[in-house]
């Protein structure tokens, strides 16, 4: 099962793969930098789905759900993956 911690790591990885700073990603997604920081570090267990989708889109990714056991875009075995566009 994918945890919020897994999702936070996926977001952090997606941002780093694109070479964006937290501030640059936030600007492109139309959210505050503190939102990126909070979501990457799970401050207060905070994870807004709408903000997550905007941040992933700004980094060039789509959020896709994949049933366990099916082909994945990344081989880490999580049923929820951020897939490059």
Short mmCIF file of C-alpha atoms in Angstrom, two decimals, residues 34-61:
data_model
loop_
_atom_site.label_atom_id
_atom_site.label_comp_id
_atom_site.label_asym_id
_atom_site.label_seq_id
_atom_site.Cartn_x
_atom_site.Cartn_y
_atom_site.Cartn_z
CA UNK A 34 5.48 26.59 1.94
CA UNK A 35 2.89 24.26 0.38
CA UNK A 36 5.67 22.40 -1.46
CA UNK A 37 7.79 22.22 1.69
CA UNK A 38 4.84 21.07 3.80
CA UNK A 39 3.86 18.36 1.31
CA UNK A 40 7.40 17.09 0.80
CA UNK A 41 7.92 16.87 4.57
CA UNK A 42 4.37 15.89 5.51
CA UNK A 43 4.06 18.65 8.07
CA UNK A 44 1.02 17.81 10.17
CA UNK A 45 0.27 14.90 7.81
CA UNK A 46 -0.90 17.54 5.34
CA UNK A 47 -1.46 16.37 1.76
CA UNK A 48 -3.90 18.30 -0.41
CA UNK A 49 -4.80 16.22 -3.45
CA UNK A 50 -5.56 19.26 -5.60
CA UNK A 51 -2.21 20.86 -4.69
CA UNK A 52 -0.43 17.54 -5.29
CA UNK A 53 -1.93 17.25 -8.78
CA UNK A 54 -0.97 20.86 -9.63
CA UNK A 55 2.59 20.34 -8.37
CA UNK A 56 3.03 17.09 -10.30
CA UNK A 57 1.66 18.71 -13.46
CA UNK A 58 4.05 21.65 -13.03
CA UNK A 59 6.92 19.14 -12.81
CA UNK A 60 5.68 17.43 -15.99
CA UNK A 61 4.00 14.42 -14.37
#
